[in-house]
Tab-separated table of C-alpha atoms in Angstrom:
chain	number	residue	atom	x	y	z
A	1	MET	CA	-0.190	-0.086	-0.358
A	2	TYR	CA	1.715	3.195	-0.915
A	3	ALA	CA	2.085	6.219	2.040
A	4	GLY	CA	-0.644	7.533	3.585
A	5	ALA	CA	-3.045	5.292	1.623
A	6	GLU	CA	-6.516	4.074	3.071
A	7	PRO	CA	-7.034	0.812	3.995
A	8	GLN	CA	-9.741	-0.267	1.860
A	9	ASP	CA	-13.361	-1.650	2.636
A	10	PRO	CA	-13.638	-5.889	2.669
A	11	PRO	CA	-14.785	-7.409	-0.451
A	12	PRO	CA	-18.094	-7.968	-1.039
A	13	PRO	CA	-19.858	-12.117	-0.285
A	14	PRO	CA	-19.703	-13.838	-3.687
A	15	PRO	CA	-22.376	-14.340	-5.027
A	16	PRO	CA	-24.980	-17.022	-5.196
A	17	TYR	CA	-24.788	-17.504	-9.204
A	18	GLN	CA	-21.102	-17.194	-9.404
A	19	GLU	CA	-19.677	-21.018	-10.025
A	20	GLY	CA	-22.901	-20.789	-12.807
A	21	ASP	CA	-21.871	-17.879	-13.918
A	22	PRO	CA	-17.787	-17.283	-14.072
A	23	VAL	CA	-18.244	-14.264	-16.264
A	24	HIS	CA	-21.158	-12.427	-15.164
A	25	ALA	CA	-18.943	-13.218	-11.784
A	26	ASP	CA	-16.195	-11.507	-12.900
A	27	ILE	CA	-18.259	-7.887	-14.123
A	28	VAL	CA	-20.197	-8.133	-10.943
A	29	ARG	CA	-16.867	-8.683	-9.015
A	30	ARG	CA	-15.296	-5.937	-11.047
A	31	ARG	CA	-17.616	-2.964	-10.256
A	32	ARG	CA	-17.725	-3.754	-6.922
A	33	ALA	CA	-14.051	-3.190	-6.788
A	34	THR	CA	-13.818	-0.117	-8.818
A	35	SER	CA	-17.152	0.930	-6.437
A	36	ASN	CA	-15.480	0.323	-3.381
A	37	GLN	CA	-12.424	2.292	-4.137
A	38	LYS	CA	-14.406	5.306	-4.888
A	39	SER	CA	-16.160	5.001	-1.847
A	40	ALA	CA	-13.335	5.044	-0.011
A	41	SER	CA	-11.321	8.056	-1.669
A	42	GLN	CA	-14.539	10.274	-1.027
A	43	THR	CA	-14.709	8.181	2.814
A	44	ARG	CA	-11.234	10.122	2.667
A	45	ARG	CA	-12.642	13.104	1.633
A	46	GLU	CA	-15.183	14.000	3.565
A	47	GLN	CA	-13.114	12.723	6.806
A	48	ILE	CA	-11.398	15.082	6.150
A	49	ALA	CA	-13.635	17.809	5.095
A	50	ALA	CA	-14.825	16.443	8.802
A	51	LEU	CA	-11.398	17.340	10.094
A	52	GLU	CA	-11.371	20.936	9.504
A	53	GLU	CA	-14.430	21.608	11.300
A	54	ILE	CA	-14.314	20.181	14.355
A	55	TRP	CA	-11.419	20.766	17.222
A	56	TYR	CA	-7.808	19.649	16.737
A	57	PRO	CA	-5.266	21.251	18.806
A	58	PHE	CA	-4.073	23.525	15.639
A	59	GLU	CA	-2.625	26.035	16.913
A	60	THR	CA	0.611	25.203	19.810
A	61	PRO	CA	1.025	25.483	23.239
A	62	ALA	CA	1.210	29.292	23.942
A	63	ILE	CA	4.044	27.937	26.839
A	64	ALA	CA	5.562	26.305	24.241
A	65	CYS	CA	9.194	28.323	24.996
A	66	LEU	CA	12.663	28.842	23.938
A	67	LYS	CA	15.157	28.779	25.363
A	68	ALA	CA	18.522	31.400	25.005
A	69	PRO	CA	17.168	31.840	21.218
A	70	SER	CA	21.546	32.365	21.138
A	71	ALA	CA	22.600	29.416	22.644
A	72	LEU	CA	26.399	29.617	20.529
A	73	GLN	CA	27.895	32.153	18.685
A	74	SER	CA	30.907	32.133	15.853
A	75	HIS	CA	32.858	34.517	17.184
A	76	MET	CA	34.784	34.308	14.143
A	77	PRO	CA	34.281	37.595	11.855
A	78	VAL	CA	30.849	37.770	8.648
A	79	SER	CA	32.307	39.064	5.617
A	80	SER	CA	29.751	41.580	3.591
A	81	GLY	CA	27.203	40.293	1.379
A	82	GLU	CA	27.863	36.499	3.079
A	83	VAL	CA	25.381	34.244	2.545
A	84	THR	CA	23.871	32.173	6.153
A	85	ILE	CA	21.652	28.341	6.355
A	86	VAL	CA	18.727	28.431	7.498
A	87	THR	CA	18.080	24.860	9.691
A	88	GLN	CA	17.173	22.378	12.353
A	89	CYS	CA	17.304	19.441	13.517
A	90	SER	CA	17.424	16.923	16.581
A	91	LEU	CA	19.569	15.769	19.373
A	92	ASP	CA	20.418	12.202	16.821
A	93	ARG	CA	21.124	14.689	13.611
A	94	LEU	CA	24.303	16.461	15.168
A	95	ASP	CA	26.872	13.923	13.290
A	96	ARG	CA	24.794	15.385	9.722
A	97	LEU	CA	24.717	19.459	11.387
A	98	GLU	CA	28.619	18.837	11.631
A	99	ALA	CA	28.837	17.110	8.320
A	100	MET	CA	26.869	19.833	7.073
A	101	SER	CA	29.533	22.540	8.641
A	102	ARG	CA	32.331	20.665	6.701
A	103	SER	CA	30.907	21.712	2.857
A	104	TRP	CA	30.109	25.609	3.963
A	105	SER	CA	32.138	28.026	4.410
A	106	GLY	CA	29.163	30.677	5.045
A	107	LEU	CA	27.456	30.775	8.284
A	108	ILE	CA	24.724	27.976	9.403
A	109	SER	CA	22.146	29.178	12.029
A	110	CYS	CA	20.900	25.775	13.419
A	111	ALA	CA	17.955	25.582	16.123
A	112	VAL	CA	18.160	22.578	17.949
A	113	HIS	CA	14.858	20.205	19.542
A	114	VAL	CA	15.818	19.418	22.968
A	115	PRO	CA	13.095	17.442	24.402
A	116	ASP	CA	12.425	17.980	27.662
A	117	LEU	CA	13.543	20.328	30.558
A	118	ALA	CA	15.494	17.060	31.945
A	119	CYS	CA	17.753	16.680	29.445
A	120	GLU	CA	18.553	20.136	28.350
A	121	ALA	CA	22.055	19.844	30.416
A	122	GLU	CA	23.658	16.442	28.648
A	123	ALA	CA	22.344	18.817	24.953
A	124	MET	CA	23.744	21.127	25.968
A	125	ALA	CA	27.753	19.449	26.904
A	126	GLN	CA	26.528	17.611	23.688
A	127	LEU	CA	26.478	21.170	21.273
A	128	ILE	CA	28.915	23.003	23.459
A	129	SER	CA	31.474	20.336	21.481
A	130	LEU	CA	30.299	20.337	19.002
A	131	HIS	CA	30.630	23.669	18.062
A	132	ALA	CA	34.257	23.545	20.010
A	133	ARG	CA	34.913	21.386	16.675
A	134	VAL	CA	33.235	22.864	13.899
A	135	GLU	CA	35.392	26.631	16.153
A	136	ALA	CA	38.560	24.749	15.047
A	137	MET	CA	37.840	23.962	11.925
A	138	GLY	CA	37.940	27.614	11.039
A	139	LYS	CA	35.819	27.781	8.376
A	140	CYS	CA	31.862	27.799	9.261
A	141	ARG	CA	30.121	29.889	11.379
A	142	LEU	CA	27.430	27.891	13.411
A	143	PHE	CA	25.383	29.799	15.539
A	144	LEU	CA	23.012	27.060	17.673
A	145	THR	CA	19.736	27.856	19.152
A	146	THR	CA	18.026	25.906	21.863
A	147	LEU	CA	13.746	24.801	21.585
A	148	VAL	CA	12.280	23.288	25.392
A	149	GLU	CA	8.898	22.747	24.972
A	150	ASP	CA	6.453	22.329	28.229
A	151	LEU	CA	3.791	20.893	26.357
A	152	ALA	CA	2.486	19.154	30.740
A	153	GLY	CA	-1.623	18.885	30.404
A	154	PHE	CA	-1.713	19.303	26.170
A	155	PRO	CA	-3.200	16.229	23.770
A	156	VAL	CA	-0.958	13.297	22.418
A	157	GLU	CA	-1.319	14.364	19.322
A	158	VAL	CA	0.956	17.835	20.130
A	159	ALA	CA	3.185	16.446	22.276
A	160	GLY	CA	4.648	13.618	20.441
A	161	MET	CA	5.756	15.625	17.459
A	162	TYR	CA	8.213	16.874	16.777
A	163	PRO	CA	7.564	21.091	16.088
A	164	ILE	CA	9.736	21.082	12.258
A	165	ASN	CA	8.392	24.888	10.948
A	166	LYS	CA	8.486	26.647	15.457
A	167	LEU	CA	12.383	24.561	15.091
A	168	ARG	CA	12.503	26.847	11.270
A	169	ASN	CA	11.158	29.695	12.416
A	170	ALA	CA	13.728	29.645	14.987
A	171	ALA	CA	16.275	29.390	13.066
A	172	LEU	CA	15.340	31.823	11.275
A	173	ASP	CA	14.844	34.333	14.207
A	174	ASN	CA	18.585	34.070	14.076
A	175	ALA	CA	19.973	34.834	11.414
A	176	ARG	CA	20.820	38.290	11.393
A	177	LEU	CA	23.673	39.198	10.138
A	178	THR	CA	23.744	38.255	6.412
A	179	GLU	CA	21.363	39.374	3.510
A	180	HIS	CA	20.552	36.702	2.583
A	181	CYS	CA	19.194	32.646	3.139
A	182	LEU	CA	19.720	29.001	1.770
A	183	LEU	CA	16.219	27.612	3.423
A	184	LEU	CA	17.636	23.543	3.924
A	185	ASP	CA	17.583	20.914	5.545
A	186	VAL	CA	20.333	19.326	7.396
A	187	ASP	CA	20.633	16.656	5.981
A	188	PHE	CA	22.611	17.519	3.354
A	189	VAL	CA	25.502	18.686	2.498
A	190	CYS	CA	26.859	21.309	-0.139
A	191	GLY	CA	28.442	21.108	-3.538
A	192	GLU	CA	32.120	21.887	-3.551
A	193	GLY	CA	32.794	25.670	-3.596
A	194	MET	CA	28.754	26.394	-3.265
A	195	HIS	CA	28.712	29.320	-0.662
A	196	ASP	CA	31.657	31.280	-1.845
A	197	ARG	CA	30.673	31.265	-5.288
A	198	LEU	CA	27.105	32.589	-4.299
A	199	VAL	CA	28.015	35.187	-2.651
A	200	GLY	CA	29.900	36.046	-6.126
A	201	GLU	CA	26.346	36.110	-8.416
A	202	LEU	CA	25.041	38.020	-5.771
A	203	ALA	CA	27.342	40.401	-5.498
A	204	LYS	CA	27.781	40.452	-9.234
A	205	ARG	CA	24.604	40.519	-9.739
A	206	GLU	CA	22.088	43.510	-7.872
A	207	VAL	CA	18.847	41.028	-9.700
A	208	LEU	CA	19.425	37.616	-8.666
A	209	VAL	CA	18.212	37.792	-5.826
A	210	GLY	CA	15.388	40.095	-5.258
A	211	GLU	CA	12.029	41.119	-2.745
A	212	LEU	CA	10.883	38.561	-4.160
A	213	ASP	CA	13.201	36.175	-5.825
A	214	ALA	CA	13.568	32.669	-4.257
A	215	LEU	CA	16.856	31.451	-6.269
A	216	VAL	CA	16.050	27.365	-5.964
A	217	ILE	CA	19.222	25.037	-5.726
A	218	PRO	CA	19.440	21.072	-7.410
A	219	ALA	CA	19.092	18.897	-4.752
A	220	PHE	CA	19.246	15.609	-5.090
A	221	GLU	CA	19.788	11.825	-2.804
A	222	THR	CA	22.292	9.387	-3.179
A	223	LYS	CA	22.389	4.908	-3.372
A	224	LEU	CA	25.311	5.103	-1.376
A	225	VAL	CA	26.170	4.675	2.031
A	226	HIS	CA	26.010	7.606	4.978
A	227	ASP	CA	28.514	8.443	6.460
A	228	ALA	CA	28.664	11.029	7.902
A	229	SER	CA	31.701	11.564	8.792
A	230	THR	CA	33.146	10.973	5.768
A	231	ALA	CA	30.327	12.952	3.753
A	232	VAL	CA	31.959	15.030	1.366
A	233	ALA	CA	31.558	18.115	-0.921
A	234	GLN	CA	30.193	17.181	-4.755
A	235	SER	CA	30.194	18.801	-7.404
A	236	ARG	CA	28.282	18.071	-11.636
A	237	ALA	CA	30.413	15.885	-12.952
A	238	THR	CA	30.213	13.818	-10.124
A	239	VAL	CA	26.266	13.924	-9.368
A	240	ALA	CA	26.273	13.325	-13.444
A	241	ALA	CA	27.823	10.129	-13.498
A	242	LEU	CA	26.183	9.279	-10.313
A	243	VAL	CA	22.314	9.534	-12.298
A	244	ALA	CA	24.347	8.230	-15.234
A	245	ALA	CA	25.467	4.511	-12.782
A	246	GLY	CA	21.871	5.199	-11.269
A	247	LYS	CA	23.217	5.927	-7.708
A	248	ALA	CA	22.104	9.083	-7.143
A	249	GLU	CA	18.773	11.109	-8.516
A	250	GLY	CA	17.267	14.615	-7.702
A	251	PHE	CA	15.685	14.511	-4.731
A	252	HIS	CA	12.672	11.876	-4.119
A	253	VAL	CA	12.261	12.517	-7.758
A	254	SER	CA	10.619	8.463	-8.116
A	255	ARG	CA	8.646	8.764	-5.356
A	256	TYR	CA	7.744	12.427	-4.774
A	257	ALA	CA	7.760	14.371	-8.193
A	258	LYS	CA	5.890	17.152	-7.501
A	259	GLY	CA	8.376	17.587	-3.996
A	260	HIS	CA	11.640	18.683	-6.818
A	261	SER	CA	10.987	17.876	-10.992
A	262	ALA	CA	10.149	21.660	-11.453
A	263	THR	CA	13.559	21.826	-10.861
A	264	ASP	CA	13.866	19.762	-14.051
A	265	PHE	CA	16.773	18.009	-13.053
A	266	LYS	CA	18.128	16.658	-16.424
A	267	ARG	CA	18.133	20.061	-17.967
A	268	TRP	CA	20.781	21.689	-15.030
A	269	LEU	CA	23.225	18.421	-15.282
A	270	GLU	CA	23.398	19.004	-18.605
A	271	LEU	CA	23.824	23.232	-18.503
A	272	ASP	CA	27.734	24.622	-18.534
A	273	ASN	CA	27.302	27.137	-16.431
A	274	ALA	CA	24.653	29.228	-18.109
A	275	GLU	CA	22.236	31.645	-17.111
A	276	ALA	CA	19.092	30.806	-13.920
A	277	TYR	CA	15.705	29.371	-15.513
A	278	GLN	CA	12.364	28.924	-14.438
A	279	ALA	CA	11.056	27.166	-12.519
A	280	PRO	CA	7.462	27.314	-12.132
A	281	HIS	CA	5.564	26.496	-8.653
A	282	VAL	CA	2.905	23.423	-8.936
A	283	ASN	CA	1.617	22.094	-6.006
A	284	GLY	CA	3.205	20.155	-3.942
A	285	PHE	CA	6.640	22.612	-5.004
A	286	GLU	CA	9.244	21.990	-2.228
A	287	PRO	CA	12.812	22.626	-2.863
A	288	TYR	CA	15.596	24.959	-0.924
A	289	VAL	CA	16.361	28.078	-1.964
A	290	VAL	CA	18.495	31.125	-1.300
A	291	VAL	CA	16.376	33.822	-0.003
A	292	LYS	CA	16.594	37.460	1.150
A	293	ARG	CA	16.504	37.207	4.859
A	294	ASN	CA	14.725	40.724	5.411
A	295	SER	CA	12.262	40.962	2.394
A	296	LEU	CA	8.546	41.744	4.432
A	297	SER	CA	6.840	38.932	1.525
A	298	LEU	CA	9.418	35.911	3.312
A	299	PRO	CA	6.983	34.214	4.878
A	300	ARG	CA	6.641	33.049	8.256
A	301	TYR	CA	6.813	28.949	8.419
A	302	ASP	CA	3.564	28.160	9.372
A	303	ASP	CA	4.496	25.898	13.225
A	304	ARG	CA	1.250	23.708	13.356
A	305	PHE	CA	2.355	22.079	10.795
A	306	ARG	CA	4.765	19.436	13.789
A	307	GLY	CA	5.596	16.595	12.858
A	308	TYR	CA	5.969	14.681	8.764
A	309	GLY	CA	3.777	15.550	6.433
A	310	LEU	CA	3.182	19.308	3.965
A	311	ASN	CA	5.261	21.898	6.171
A	312	LYS	CA	7.942	22.470	4.500
A	313	VAL	CA	5.543	22.481	0.742
A	314	VAL	CA	2.598	25.149	2.365
A	315	HIS	CA	5.516	27.758	3.134
A	316	CYS	CA	6.224	27.722	-0.583
A	317	VAL	CA	3.186	27.542	-1.314
A	318	ALA	CA	2.832	30.850	1.351
A	319	MET	CA	5.637	32.640	-0.758
A	320	ALA	CA	4.003	32.246	-3.879
A	321	ARG	CA	0.658	33.007	-2.955
A	322	ALA	CA	2.920	36.286	-2.067
A	323	GLY	CA	4.121	36.750	-5.689
A	324	TYR	CA	7.744	34.455	-5.337
A	325	SER	CA	9.513	34.148	-8.612
A	326	PHE	CA	11.480	30.409	-8.749
A	327	LYS	CA	14.270	30.252	-10.496
A	328	VAL	CA	17.101	28.382	-10.214
A	329	ALA	CA	20.926	28.431	-9.680
A	330	PRO	CA	22.741	27.271	-12.802
A	331	TRP	CA	26.402	26.827	-11.446
A	332	SER	CA	28.135	23.407	-11.165
A	333	GLU	CA	28.971	24.167	-7.435
A	334	THR	CA	25.085	25.150	-6.304
A	335	LEU	CA	24.252	21.611	-5.343
A	336	VAL	CA	23.045	20.193	-2.314
A	337	VAL	CA	23.417	15.915	-1.765
A	338	ALA	CA	22.083	14.195	0.394
A	339	HIS	CA	21.838	10.240	1.237
A	340	GLU	CA	19.119	7.720	1.709
A	341	HIS	CA	18.030	6.823	5.104
A	342	ALA	CA	15.780	5.071	7.194
A	343	TYR	CA	12.098	6.463	8.211
A	344	SER	CA	11.688	9.058	11.140
A	345	ASP	CA	9.663	8.772	14.388
A	346	ALA	CA	7.095	11.066	12.241
A	347	TYR	CA	7.190	8.760	8.834
A	348	GLU	CA	6.034	6.163	10.367
A	349	THR	CA	3.153	7.967	12.016
A	350	THR	CA	1.572	9.634	9.553
A	351	TYR	CA	2.838	6.282	6.761
A	352	GLY	CA	4.761	3.665	8.329
A	353	ALA	CA	2.993	0.274	8.251
A	354	HIS	CA	2.441	1.227	12.034
A	355	LYS	CA	0.864	4.783	11.844
A	356	ASP	CA	-2.069	6.386	13.789
A	357	PRO	CA	-4.643	6.672	10.781
A	358	LEU	CA	-5.711	9.533	11.349
A	359	GLN	CA	-2.674	11.522	11.179
A	360	ALA	CA	-2.019	10.907	7.655
A	361	LEU	CA	-6.021	13.388	7.593
A	362	ARG	CA	-5.299	15.715	10.002
A	363	VAL	CA	-2.072	17.029	8.167
A	364	GLN	CA	-4.435	17.477	4.892
A	365	ALA	CA	-6.760	18.951	6.675
A	366	LEU	CA	-4.910	20.705	8.664
A	367	TYR	CA	-2.905	21.690	4.570
A	368	ASN	CA	-6.798	23.059	3.830
A	369	VAL	CA	-7.657	25.788	6.387
A	370	ALA	CA	-3.814	27.126	5.529
A	371	LEU	CA	-5.026	27.020	1.964
A	372	ARG	CA	-7.925	29.687	2.433
A	373	GLU	CA	-5.948	31.458	5.026
A	374	LEU	CA	-3.842	32.295	2.365
A	375	GLU	CA	-5.561	34.461	0.766
A	376	PRO	CA	-4.651	37.852	-0.027
A	377	HIS	CA	-6.740	39.273	2.629
A	378	MET	CA	-5.312	36.574	5.076
A	379	HIS	CA	-2.027	37.006	4.350
A	380	PRO	CA	0.600	36.078	7.296
A	381	PRO	CA	2.962	38.122	8.474
A	382	ALA	CA	6.524	38.030	7.410
A	383	ALA	CA	9.515	36.524	8.727
A	384	TRP	CA	10.961	39.917	9.102
A	385	SER	CA	8.304	42.349	10.125
A	386	PRO	CA	5.102	40.367	12.475
A	387	ALA	CA	2.824	42.863	10.404
A	388	PRO	CA	0.535	41.555	8.061
A	389	THR	CA	2.035	42.822	4.431
A	390	PRO	CA	-0.465	43.766	1.773
A	391	VAL	CA	0.258	42.393	-1.538
A	392	ALA	CA	-0.773	41.738	-4.751
A	393	THR	CA	-3.836	39.963	-6.627
A	394	PRO	CA	-1.664	36.636	-6.290
A	395	PRO	CA	-0.726	34.279	-9.206
A	396	ALA	CA	-3.096	30.978	-9.854
A	397	VAL	CA	-1.979	28.090	-7.380
A	398	ASP	CA	-3.289	24.672	-8.064
A	399	SER	CA	-5.059	24.060	-4.244
A	400	THR	CA	-5.302	20.284	-4.551
A	401	ASP	CA	-4.365	17.447	-2.348
A	402	PRO	CA	-1.105	16.477	-3.013
A	403	THR	CA	-0.949	13.160	-0.606
A	404	ASP	CA	-5.208	11.657	-3.055
A	405	PRO	CA	-4.118	9.614	-5.029
A	406	THR	CA	-6.640	10.625	-6.787
A	407	THR	CA	-5.274	13.741	-8.137
A	408	GLY	CA	-1.737	13.094	-7.224
A	409	PRO	CA	1.359	11.684	-7.009
A	410	MET	CA	0.823	10.074	-2.586
A	411	LYS	CA	3.611	11.638	-0.008
A	412	PRO	CA	6.585	9.970	-1.171
A	413	LYS	CA	7.508	5.939	0.774
A	414	ALA	CA	10.207	7.211	2.553
A	415	GLU	CA	11.214	10.190	5.002
A	416	ALA	CA	11.052	13.514	2.876
A	417	LEU	CA	13.575	16.115	4.703
A	418	ASP	CA	10.260	18.681	5.048
């Protein structure tokens, strides 16, 4: 069964004439099977609509708090025109944050989730050790924020979910030393020389990333065994060779095509450092992008999304509704690469073999609610300013359910980093 699919109704009992008329019985069986499939799809939509109307803990608790908004800061100098990676992680992915740091010569603002106050001291010891190692490299400037939530008394549907968008907002809030930011997930390493290339191109082309521009960084996934301690930077040539050998592909394109296929990986792999080209926004698009940090049009992440599913997709929809144009960085150094890895607990809860049968529906219901709130008169606050910002008439955005098998591909059957 594909990710997010509903269990089908049990097959009807065989009709009394099945043995005597096998051809007619087969026709009846096929008709009933088709009827059951339509019923299941209809039931799914009805369940989602009901969840949109009833009380559901979409709002995260007000008592959830930030601890030490700038827990650890780099003391190395920052030059004009540099770029900051904005990311987040849990304590079990600090090795991937360290690998990212080795591949990036700019700044990183990372918000780290600490599960509860009881383990805060142990967590800080890990973070202090990591931060010291990164500082000793003398290359990447790492800024760490810790997020601790007190969710006592709140429904398990909230308390047990990773606050991914709240973490992204915390990291974005702490990335105040550079004009441009790369919104990226922690599982990636960057192309060799990517930061220097971005800095040079941004300096030469003032309009490369303007107020309403999102520069898409092509993301690839390798089938190589993940080893964060030896992860190395990549180039277009090395990734092209892996793709040709069947050992890499555009990120999740075989599992969730809408997520990154608008990047047009085939075109990018064949480029020779040409001009940036447009990537049309489609429902489900969730690229990694360079944006102006202080743009009044940059939306905040919707922190009602917790755990797995559509949390980054809805942010890209908000950007498209605000008027953002997505264009792909064409240079050979500007790419990010991740390795395949095991499913996360958040994925298993939503789409795995032992999933909560309602969780995927809850996520879709919240997504539908969020889309309605993105109408021009209800535009969400910008990341730089808490005040709502008037926007021009937005471009048309596909509002179909990206996880509905009747309207588009399902969310991937492997962990997507959103």
